[in-house]
Amino acid sequence: MTSRALLFGTALALALGSTSLAQPAKREVGNIVYDGAPATPPALQAAIAPYYNARSAVFEDWLPDGSMLIATRFGDTNQIHRVAAPGAARTQLTFFNEPISVAQVRPGTSTYLYPRDVGGAEYYQAYLRDLAGAETQLTAPGTRNQAFVFTRDGKSVAWAQVTPGDPNYDIVLADPSNPASRRTVLEGTGSMSPQDITADGKTILVSRYYSSTQVELFTLDVASGKLTQIGPKRKVGYQGGAFVDGGAAVLTLSDDGAEHTRPVVIDLKSGKVRDLEPGAKWGSENFDLSPDGKTVALWVNEEGYSTLVLRDVASGKVLPGPKLPQGVLTAAKFSPDGSKIGLSLSTSTSSGDVWSYDLKGGQLVRWTESELGGLDPARLVEPELFRYPTFDDRQIPAFIYRPKSAKSGKLPVVIQIHGGPEGQEQPNFNPRRQSWVNELGAAVIIPNVRGSSGYGRTYLGLDNAEKREDSVKDIGALLDWVAKQPDLDASRVAVVGQSYGGYMVLAVAGHYNDRIAGAIDLYGISDWVTFLQNTEGYRRDNRRAEYGDERDPKMRAVFDRIAPIRMSDRMKKPMMVFQGANDPRVPRTESEQMVAKLRAQGTEVWYVLAKDEGHGIYKKANQEAVRATELVFLKKVLGVE
């Protein structure tokens, strides 16, 4: 063993002590409160820092002069930057402690709109800012605002607005040059959002979201406030929408009568639907329409990897498009003149960069070269896609990361379970997974259990309501698969998950206590009833559509049976719990009632609270601190020196 390794091992032993050591005292470092979690050894803190020094670039929008707005980080948070040309410097435009990760240009101007919240509370206010830094607040104080859509001439902007405790979003319209002109043009019912505005500004395309498989589309007449539903009155999972054919039709993504979402055109007068991709084998996740309305750029998800497919709207014919590196798209948008597409892409071994594609010349040009923060690219691992059998003979897709230079003996395993539940684990750049592979020497498995998106409508609905624990059984089947692998150590398995994935971790800890070494729950749901009662009002009804309604006695009985907090007596292995203090989605009470219950029965729990975060960890300093504590915990429970 090297002297550095001996020093690290000594430091870790001093920090952790034996497994019977008394709980460390509560302490506060910066904005992080550690309750029962030991300090991170300096050697480990230094080892993990490069993973979070790596930065990415995400395309946001085109400016009229052909330059780009991108989101990237130089300091502690993502901010908006301008890049004048391919390879040019990133010029920072916003300077805030809170992350700014979204920006859209007001058409015909160099002014852009961006939303900002405070401390992760997600009550977003929107601001209009010019390149010189002068800005104006567009939205009303005390409201949450999202889904901003400009008219093509930039003279009007519509968005969705909700107030605290209200489940219903209103549609608001304003002249961006005069925020005081904002007015409510629709007092909405449910989770409503504008999608597009006709060229004359008289009609707004509006969606109402119930769940991933039920979204309604409407036209809203601005003058009268009249809503007219588009398409069939049955459950359809529409995604997005844009007016085409001069406002006579709507282009959207639809799963009506199919397993996968694909582009369709709906004639507003007749209701006739024209399918641009009959028999789609993979789902389209998003799209952008060219300024002339003739070409649609589709983000297609093929086994978790992204392709960008261009189609002619009139015929559905596939047009020449870019051949992208194997990775995951994070943005794609046509330039104002329609000659280029700006896009950004993340891969497993590169942190994410911005490109442009020239439609006429067919050239893919790289605009940014993001740094890996001192990481050796040769150590970064590309995952392998595999499938494993589960209890009902389905095959569950998953990716596995294996260390390139594994030590002798079987590998410890970290299973990371995504949130959503309609999310999907994809092979993008993830410093956390790479740190587990390299610093723990672990195999990292990211499964897409039933209920995940990307695999069709049927698969998406397999965990709904009373079938919730079927997805937990899929993790049990994964533990079976691990036990059969000659290079994996089934006695050293940890599970990690956040949000809904945090619920999954708690449920796994309850059902499979004897088959795991430890668990990390990040802002997970511990009690379905208290979660639904306490989540923000604007989310409650669509969460009921996914999880079930706690006001229904039959569903409440199911919730009482499957709530992790009611099976806490089975959870004996050490657990780390993280929570953002300002989380509006999964309130901190969900974590704290779980921590209290586990500690009362004698289970070891490390509780970590970030005072300036909400649903996630977005500030670099917090990321480094929490991820380092995770690594200390995993080293302990997996027996890694």
mmCIF file of C-alpha atoms in Angstrom, residues 318-620:
data_model
loop_
_atom_site.group_PDB
_atom_site.id
_atom_site.type_symbol
_atom_site.label_atom_id
_atom_site.label_comp_id
_atom_site.label_asym_id
_atom_site.label_seq_id
_atom_site.Cartn_x
_atom_site.Cartn_y
_atom_site.Cartn_z
ATOM 1 C CA VAL A 318 -36.952 12.037 -43.212
ATOM 2 C CA LEU A 319 -34.493 14.733 -44.280
ATOM 3 C CA PRO A 320 -30.691 14.705 -44.007
ATOM 4 C CA GLY A 321 -29.625 15.400 -40.437
ATOM 5 C CA PRO A 322 -26.586 15.355 -38.157
ATOM 6 C CA LYS A 323 -24.813 12.193 -37.039
ATOM 7 C CA LEU A 324 -24.235 12.911 -33.371
ATOM 8 C CA PRO A 325 -21.714 11.386 -30.982
ATOM 9 C CA GLN A 326 -23.262 8.634 -28.863
ATOM 10 C CA GLY A 327 -24.877 10.544 -26.022
ATOM 11 C CA VAL A 328 -27.923 12.410 -24.750
ATOM 12 C CA LEU A 329 -29.339 15.639 -26.210
ATOM 13 C CA THR A 330 -29.889 18.473 -23.745
ATOM 14 C CA ALA A 331 -31.237 21.063 -26.246
ATOM 15 C CA ALA A 332 -31.955 21.657 -29.946
ATOM 16 C CA LYS A 333 -33.408 24.743 -31.638
ATOM 17 C CA PHE A 334 -33.518 26.285 -35.110
ATOM 18 C CA SER A 335 -31.805 29.621 -35.720
ATOM 19 C CA PRO A 336 -34.113 32.591 -36.501
ATOM 20 C CA ASP A 337 -33.469 32.236 -40.240
ATOM 21 C CA GLY A 338 -33.899 28.446 -40.154
ATOM 22 C CA SER A 339 -30.492 27.747 -41.673
ATOM 23 C CA LYS A 340 -28.946 26.105 -38.593
ATOM 24 C CA ILE A 341 -29.849 24.101 -35.514
ATOM 25 C CA GLY A 342 -28.150 24.862 -32.215
ATOM 26 C CA LEU A 343 -27.839 21.832 -29.970
ATOM 27 C CA SER A 344 -26.031 20.485 -26.941
ATOM 28 C CA LEU A 345 -25.072 16.940 -26.092
ATOM 29 C CA SER A 346 -23.698 15.086 -23.074
ATOM 30 C CA THR A 347 -21.876 11.750 -23.246
ATOM 31 C CA SER A 348 -20.699 9.346 -20.550
ATOM 32 C CA THR A 349 -17.093 10.473 -20.951
ATOM 33 C CA SER A 350 -17.484 14.172 -21.838
ATOM 34 C CA SER A 351 -19.282 16.695 -19.699
ATOM 35 C CA GLY A 352 -21.430 18.290 -22.392
ATOM 36 C CA ASP A 353 -20.890 20.790 -25.199
ATOM 37 C CA VAL A 354 -22.690 22.993 -27.693
ATOM 38 C CA TRP A 355 -22.761 22.451 -31.466
ATOM 39 C CA SER A 356 -24.447 23.857 -34.544
ATOM 40 C CA TYR A 357 -25.679 21.953 -37.567
ATOM 41 C CA ASP A 358 -25.859 23.676 -40.946
ATOM 42 C CA LEU A 359 -28.882 22.310 -42.803
ATOM 43 C CA LYS A 360 -27.664 23.286 -46.258
ATOM 44 C CA GLY A 361 -24.043 22.207 -45.966
ATOM 45 C CA GLY A 362 -24.624 19.309 -43.587
ATOM 46 C CA GLN A 363 -21.815 20.452 -41.278
ATOM 47 C CA LEU A 364 -21.780 19.766 -37.553
ATOM 48 C CA VAL A 365 -19.621 22.446 -35.879
ATOM 49 C CA ARG A 366 -18.490 22.385 -32.266
ATOM 50 C CA TRP A 367 -18.821 25.726 -30.435
ATOM 51 C CA THR A 368 -17.523 24.877 -26.943
ATOM 52 C CA GLU A 369 -14.823 22.662 -25.417
ATOM 53 C CA SER A 370 -15.839 22.004 -21.839
ATOM 54 C CA GLU A 371 -13.181 21.130 -19.291
ATOM 55 C CA LEU A 372 -13.127 17.920 -17.290
ATOM 56 C CA GLY A 373 -11.852 19.762 -14.211
ATOM 57 C CA GLY A 374 -8.660 17.728 -13.869
ATOM 58 C CA LEU A 375 -10.253 14.322 -14.431
ATOM 59 C CA ASP A 376 -8.267 11.887 -16.536
ATOM 60 C CA PRO A 377 -10.549 11.071 -19.500
ATOM 61 C CA ALA A 378 -8.875 7.667 -19.781
ATOM 62 C CA ARG A 379 -10.409 6.712 -16.410
ATOM 63 C CA LEU A 380 -13.964 7.636 -17.390
ATOM 64 C CA VAL A 381 -16.164 4.633 -18.085
ATOM 65 C CA GLU A 382 -18.708 4.043 -20.841
ATOM 66 C CA PRO A 383 -21.600 1.932 -19.494
ATOM 67 C CA GLU A 384 -22.839 -1.307 -21.015
ATOM 68 C CA LEU A 385 -26.542 -1.806 -21.756
ATOM 69 C CA PHE A 386 -28.051 -5.094 -20.543
ATOM 70 C CA ARG A 387 -31.415 -6.583 -19.571
ATOM 71 C CA TYR A 388 -32.323 -8.827 -16.684
ATOM 72 C CA PRO A 389 -35.444 -10.965 -16.013
ATOM 73 C CA THR A 390 -37.943 -10.004 -13.353
ATOM 74 C CA PHE A 391 -40.825 -11.697 -11.524
ATOM 75 C CA ASP A 392 -43.367 -11.548 -14.393
ATOM 76 C CA ASP A 393 -40.911 -12.618 -17.096
ATOM 77 C CA ARG A 394 -40.359 -9.082 -18.370
ATOM 78 C CA GLN A 395 -36.861 -7.955 -19.262
ATOM 79 C CA ILE A 396 -35.752 -4.825 -17.380
ATOM 80 C CA PRO A 397 -33.264 -2.541 -19.184
ATOM 81 C CA ALA A 398 -30.264 -1.254 -17.242
ATOM 82 C CA PHE A 399 -26.765 0.131 -17.734
ATOM 83 C CA ILE A 400 -23.716 -1.082 -15.828
ATOM 84 C CA TYR A 401 -20.455 0.817 -15.290
ATOM 85 C CA ARG A 402 -17.460 -1.359 -14.445
ATOM 86 C CA PRO A 403 -14.025 -0.070 -13.362
ATOM 87 C CA LYS A 404 -11.419 -0.258 -16.109
ATOM 88 C CA SER A 405 -8.758 -1.551 -13.738
ATOM 89 C CA ALA A 406 -10.567 -3.563 -11.107
ATOM 90 C CA LYS A 407 -8.790 -4.952 -8.065
ATOM 91 C CA SER A 408 -8.679 -8.686 -7.487
ATOM 92 C CA GLY A 409 -11.820 -10.178 -6.038
ATOM 93 C CA LYS A 410 -15.462 -9.401 -6.619
ATOM 94 C CA LEU A 411 -16.644 -5.826 -7.093
ATOM 95 C CA PRO A 412 -18.902 -4.010 -4.636
ATOM 96 C CA VAL A 413 -22.093 -2.725 -6.263
ATOM 97 C CA VAL A 414 -23.963 0.583 -6.151
ATOM 98 C CA ILE A 415 -27.489 0.548 -7.587
ATOM 99 C CA GLN A 416 -28.794 4.030 -8.420
ATOM 100 C CA ILE A 417 -32.574 4.307 -8.904
ATOM 101 C CA HIS A 418 -33.994 7.287 -10.787
ATOM 102 C CA GLY A 419 -36.864 9.533 -9.724
ATOM 103 C CA GLY A 420 -39.957 10.562 -11.608
ATOM 104 C CA PRO A 421 -41.202 7.852 -11.505
ATOM 105 C CA GLU A 422 -41.600 8.570 -15.223
ATOM 106 C CA GLY A 423 -37.871 9.313 -15.540
ATOM 107 C CA GLN A 424 -35.211 7.345 -17.341
ATOM 108 C CA GLU A 425 -31.593 6.673 -16.519
ATOM 109 C CA GLN A 426 -29.507 7.613 -19.552
ATOM 110 C CA PRO A 427 -25.798 7.353 -20.359
ATOM 111 C CA ASN A 428 -24.987 11.056 -20.006
ATOM 112 C CA PHE A 429 -22.053 12.579 -18.147
ATOM 113 C CA ASN A 430 -22.513 11.894 -14.452
ATOM 114 C CA PRO A 431 -19.600 12.766 -12.152
ATOM 115 C CA ARG A 432 -21.245 10.986 -9.234
ATOM 116 C CA ARG A 433 -21.358 7.620 -11.003
ATOM 117 C CA GLN A 434 -17.809 8.043 -12.297
ATOM 118 C CA SER A 435 -16.582 8.823 -8.759
ATOM 119 C CA TRP A 436 -18.224 5.653 -7.432
ATOM 120 C CA VAL A 437 -16.519 3.604 -10.141
ATOM 121 C CA ASN A 438 -13.072 5.119 -9.645
ATOM 122 C CA GLU A 439 -12.948 6.024 -5.944
ATOM 123 C CA LEU A 440 -14.846 2.972 -4.663
ATOM 124 C CA GLY A 441 -13.790 0.522 -7.350
ATOM 125 C CA ALA A 442 -17.480 -0.367 -7.586
ATOM 126 C CA ALA A 443 -19.720 -1.554 -10.362
ATOM 127 C CA VAL A 444 -22.540 0.979 -10.758
ATOM 128 C CA ILE A 445 -25.915 -0.189 -12.085
ATOM 129 C CA ILE A 446 -28.629 2.220 -13.220
ATOM 130 C CA PRO A 447 -31.843 0.273 -13.913
ATOM 131 C CA ASN A 448 -34.963 1.521 -15.682
ATOM 132 C CA VAL A 449 -37.587 -0.371 -13.722
ATOM 133 C CA ARG A 450 -41.227 -0.521 -14.828
ATOM 134 C CA GLY A 451 -42.791 2.914 -14.847
ATOM 135 C CA SER A 452 -39.769 4.442 -16.586
ATOM 136 C CA SER A 453 -40.216 6.515 -19.717
ATOM 137 C CA GLY A 454 -38.508 5.626 -22.991
ATOM 138 C CA TYR A 455 -39.926 2.116 -23.375
ATOM 139 C CA GLY A 456 -43.506 2.706 -24.431
ATOM 140 C CA ARG A 457 -46.893 3.558 -22.964
ATOM 141 C CA THR A 458 -47.589 0.099 -21.528
ATOM 142 C CA TYR A 459 -44.269 -0.058 -19.664
ATOM 143 C CA LEU A 460 -44.847 3.467 -18.335
ATOM 144 C CA GLY A 461 -48.106 2.434 -16.659
ATOM 145 C CA LEU A 462 -46.979 -0.820 -15.070
ATOM 146 C CA ASP A 463 -46.347 0.717 -11.636
ATOM 147 C CA ASN A 464 -49.398 2.953 -11.327
ATOM 148 C CA ALA A 465 -51.490 3.203 -8.142
ATOM 149 C CA GLU A 466 -51.898 -0.209 -6.440
ATOM 150 C CA LYS A 467 -49.120 -1.694 -8.647
ATOM 151 C CA ARG A 468 -46.537 0.605 -7.038
ATOM 152 C CA GLU A 469 -44.499 -2.129 -5.382
ATOM 153 C CA ASP A 470 -44.084 -4.078 -8.624
ATOM 154 C CA SER A 471 -41.245 -1.692 -9.449
ATOM 155 C CA VAL A 472 -39.671 -2.509 -6.071
ATOM 156 C CA LYS A 473 -39.805 -6.196 -7.053
ATOM 157 C CA ASP A 474 -37.800 -5.253 -10.158
ATOM 158 C CA ILE A 475 -34.961 -4.197 -7.829
ATOM 159 C CA GLY A 476 -35.324 -7.510 -6.005
ATOM 160 C CA ALA A 477 -34.866 -9.224 -9.370
ATOM 161 C CA LEU A 478 -31.773 -7.086 -9.983
ATOM 162 C CA LEU A 479 -30.341 -8.270 -6.674
ATOM 163 C CA ASP A 480 -30.944 -11.836 -7.931
ATOM 164 C CA TRP A 481 -29.057 -10.978 -11.129
ATOM 165 C CA VAL A 482 -26.140 -9.485 -9.175
ATOM 166 C CA ALA A 483 -25.852 -12.661 -7.115
ATOM 167 C CA LYS A 484 -25.361 -14.709 -10.293
ATOM 168 C CA GLN A 485 -22.541 -12.563 -11.715
ATOM 169 C CA PRO A 486 -19.061 -13.983 -11.151
ATOM 170 C CA ASP A 487 -17.450 -10.535 -10.825
ATOM 171 C CA LEU A 488 -20.017 -8.879 -8.508
ATOM 172 C CA ASP A 489 -20.205 -9.224 -4.721
ATOM 173 C CA ALA A 490 -23.827 -9.719 -3.667
ATOM 174 C CA SER A 491 -22.838 -9.238 -0.008
ATOM 175 C CA ARG A 492 -21.689 -5.665 -0.714
ATOM 176 C CA VAL A 493 -24.573 -3.867 -2.420
ATOM 177 C CA ALA A 494 -25.751 -0.330 -1.650
ATOM 178 C CA VAL A 495 -28.840 1.372 -3.088
ATOM 179 C CA VAL A 496 -29.070 5.095 -3.826
ATOM 180 C CA GLY A 497 -32.016 7.140 -5.069
ATOM 181 C CA GLN A 498 -33.531 10.607 -5.024
ATOM 182 C CA SER A 499 -37.129 11.876 -4.941
ATOM 183 C CA TYR A 500 -39.297 8.975 -6.153
ATOM 184 C CA GLY A 501 -36.016 7.045 -6.332
ATOM 185 C CA GLY A 502 -35.648 7.874 -2.640
ATOM 186 C CA TYR A 503 -38.992 6.159 -2.009
ATOM 187 C CA MET A 504 -37.680 3.172 -3.959
ATOM 188 C CA VAL A 505 -34.555 3.064 -1.795
ATOM 189 C CA LEU A 506 -36.633 3.136 1.402
ATOM 190 C CA ALA A 507 -38.915 0.406 0.052
ATOM 191 C CA VAL A 508 -35.917 -1.730 -0.953
ATOM 192 C CA ALA A 509 -34.450 -1.226 2.523
ATOM 193 C CA GLY A 510 -37.742 -2.487 3.965
ATOM 194 C CA HIS A 511 -38.261 -5.463 1.677
ATOM 195 C CA TYR A 512 -34.658 -6.555 1.086
ATOM 196 C CA ASN A 513 -32.825 -5.512 4.256
ATOM 197 C CA ASP A 514 -30.783 -8.725 4.382
ATOM 198 C CA ARG A 515 -29.573 -8.263 0.793
ATOM 199 C CA ILE A 516 -28.143 -4.758 1.025
ATOM 200 C CA ALA A 517 -25.243 -3.288 3.000
ATOM 201 C CA GLY A 518 -26.636 0.243 3.229
ATOM 202 C CA ALA A 519 -28.831 2.841 1.573
ATOM 203 C CA ILE A 520 -28.753 6.525 0.619
ATOM 204 C CA ASP A 521 -32.160 8.218 0.448
ATOM 205 C CA LEU A 522 -32.228 11.731 -0.993
ATOM 206 C CA TYR A 523 -35.494 13.619 -0.391
ATOM 207 C CA GLY A 524 -37.539 10.448 -0.749
ATOM 208 C CA ILE A 525 -41.220 9.867 -0.016
ATOM 209 C CA SER A 526 -41.575 8.084 3.314
ATOM 210 C CA ASP A 527 -45.378 8.231 3.714
ATOM 211 C CA TRP A 528 -47.663 8.581 0.688
ATOM 212 C CA VAL A 529 -50.464 10.243 2.626
ATOM 213 C CA THR A 530 -48.345 12.928 4.282
ATOM 214 C CA PHE A 531 -46.489 13.502 1.023
ATOM 215 C CA LEU A 532 -49.690 14.121 -0.952
ATOM 216 C CA GLN A 533 -51.084 16.318 1.786
ATOM 217 C CA ASN A 534 -47.947 18.454 2.067
ATOM 218 C CA THR A 535 -46.535 18.709 -1.449
ATOM 219 C CA GLU A 536 -47.133 22.121 -3.067
ATOM 220 C CA GLY A 537 -50.741 22.692 -4.152
ATOM 221 C CA TYR A 538 -49.860 23.184 -7.813
ATOM 222 C CA ARG A 539 -48.477 19.612 -7.954
ATOM 223 C CA ARG A 540 -50.926 17.704 -5.775
ATOM 224 C CA ASP A 541 -53.553 16.659 -8.296
ATOM 225 C CA ASN A 542 -51.141 15.472 -10.983
ATOM 226 C CA ARG A 543 -49.239 13.489 -8.351
ATOM 227 C CA ARG A 544 -52.533 11.880 -7.354
ATOM 228 C CA ALA A 545 -53.071 10.949 -10.999
ATOM 229 C CA GLU A 546 -49.757 9.068 -10.948
ATOM 230 C CA TYR A 547 -49.620 7.642 -7.440
ATOM 231 C CA GLY A 548 -53.291 7.370 -6.466
ATOM 232 C CA ASP A 549 -55.653 9.527 -4.425
ATOM 233 C CA GLU A 550 -55.221 9.306 -0.654
ATOM 234 C CA ARG A 551 -58.808 10.540 -0.196
ATOM 235 C CA ASP A 552 -60.105 7.258 -1.676
ATOM 236 C CA PRO A 553 -60.377 4.766 1.229
ATOM 237 C CA LYS A 554 -59.255 1.821 -0.940
ATOM 238 C CA MET A 555 -56.205 3.699 -2.195
ATOM 239 C CA ARG A 556 -55.427 4.957 1.290
ATOM 240 C CA ALA A 557 -55.375 1.360 2.496
ATOM 241 C CA VAL A 558 -52.819 0.575 -0.215
ATOM 242 C CA PHE A 559 -50.738 3.588 0.833
ATOM 243 C CA ASP A 560 -50.845 2.475 4.461
ATOM 244 C CA ARG A 561 -49.595 -0.948 3.412
ATOM 245 C CA ILE A 562 -46.724 0.229 1.185
ATOM 246 C CA ALA A 563 -45.554 3.363 3.029
ATOM 247 C CA PRO A 564 -41.861 2.915 3.887
ATOM 248 C CA ILE A 565 -42.320 4.490 7.310
ATOM 249 C CA ARG A 566 -44.668 1.616 8.225
ATOM 250 C CA MET A 567 -41.989 -0.964 7.464
ATOM 251 C CA SER A 568 -39.172 0.870 9.240
ATOM 252 C CA ASP A 569 -38.786 -1.946 11.769
ATOM 253 C CA ARG A 570 -37.313 -4.060 8.960
ATOM 254 C CA MET A 571 -34.694 -1.423 8.078
ATOM 255 C CA LYS A 572 -31.634 -2.421 10.081
ATOM 256 C CA LYS A 573 -28.766 -1.455 7.765
ATOM 257 C CA PRO A 574 -27.088 1.987 7.982
ATOM 258 C CA MET A 575 -28.751 4.764 6.023
ATOM 259 C CA MET A 576 -27.774 8.236 4.864
ATOM 260 C CA VAL A 577 -30.620 10.724 4.290
ATOM 261 C CA PHE A 578 -30.221 14.037 2.452
ATOM 262 C CA GLN A 579 -32.805 16.822 2.230
ATOM 263 C CA GLY A 580 -33.022 20.312 0.755
ATOM 264 C CA ALA A 581 -34.662 22.572 3.335
ATOM 265 C CA ASN A 582 -36.735 24.469 0.746
ATOM 266 C CA ASP A 583 -38.008 21.501 -1.254
ATOM 267 C CA PRO A 584 -41.555 22.247 -2.514
ATOM 268 C CA ARG A 585 -42.056 18.812 -4.044
ATOM 269 C CA VAL A 586 -41.016 16.397 -1.303
ATOM 270 C CA PRO A 587 -41.111 18.514 1.872
ATOM 271 C CA ARG A 588 -38.379 18.045 4.466
ATOM 272 C CA THR A 589 -40.951 16.520 6.817
ATOM 273 C CA GLU A 590 -40.828 13.344 4.678
ATOM 274 C CA SER A 591 -37.132 12.873 5.449
ATOM 275 C CA GLU A 592 -37.264 14.020 9.038
ATOM 276 C CA GLN A 593 -40.107 11.729 10.090
ATOM 277 C CA MET A 594 -38.193 8.815 8.553
ATOM 278 C CA VAL A 595 -34.964 9.763 10.326
ATOM 279 C CA ALA A 596 -36.766 10.067 13.671
ATOM 280 C CA LYS A 597 -38.468 6.681 13.287
ATOM 281 C CA LEU A 598 -35.260 4.874 12.319
ATOM 282 C CA ARG A 599 -33.221 6.429 15.105
ATOM 283 C CA ALA A 600 -35.895 5.603 17.674
ATOM 284 C CA GLN A 601 -35.511 1.915 16.833
ATOM 285 C CA GLY A 602 -31.690 2.082 16.874
ATOM 286 C CA THR A 603 -30.897 2.105 13.150
ATOM 287 C CA GLU A 604 -27.811 4.163 12.291
ATOM 288 C CA VAL A 605 -28.748 7.236 10.226
ATOM 289 C CA TRP A 606 -26.606 10.055 8.840
ATOM 290 C CA TYR A 607 -28.850 13.064 8.176
ATOM 291 C CA VAL A 608 -27.585 15.885 5.935
ATOM 292 C CA LEU A 609 -29.625 19.057 5.366
ATOM 293 C CA ALA A 610 -28.812 21.813 2.831
ATOM 294 C CA LYS A 611 -30.366 25.081 3.994
ATOM 295 C CA ASP A 612 -30.150 26.786 0.573
ATOM 296 C CA GLU A 613 -31.343 23.970 -1.691
ATOM 297 C CA GLY A 614 -34.719 22.628 -2.728
ATOM 298 C CA HIS A 615 -35.482 19.542 -4.818
ATOM 299 C CA GLY A 616 -31.921 18.683 -5.778
ATOM 300 C CA ILE A 617 -28.392 19.988 -5.232
ATOM 301 C CA TYR A 618 -27.505 22.752 -7.686
ATOM 302 C CA LYS A 619 -24.712 24.741 -6.028
ATOM 303 C CA LYS A 620 -21.223 23.397 -6.653
#
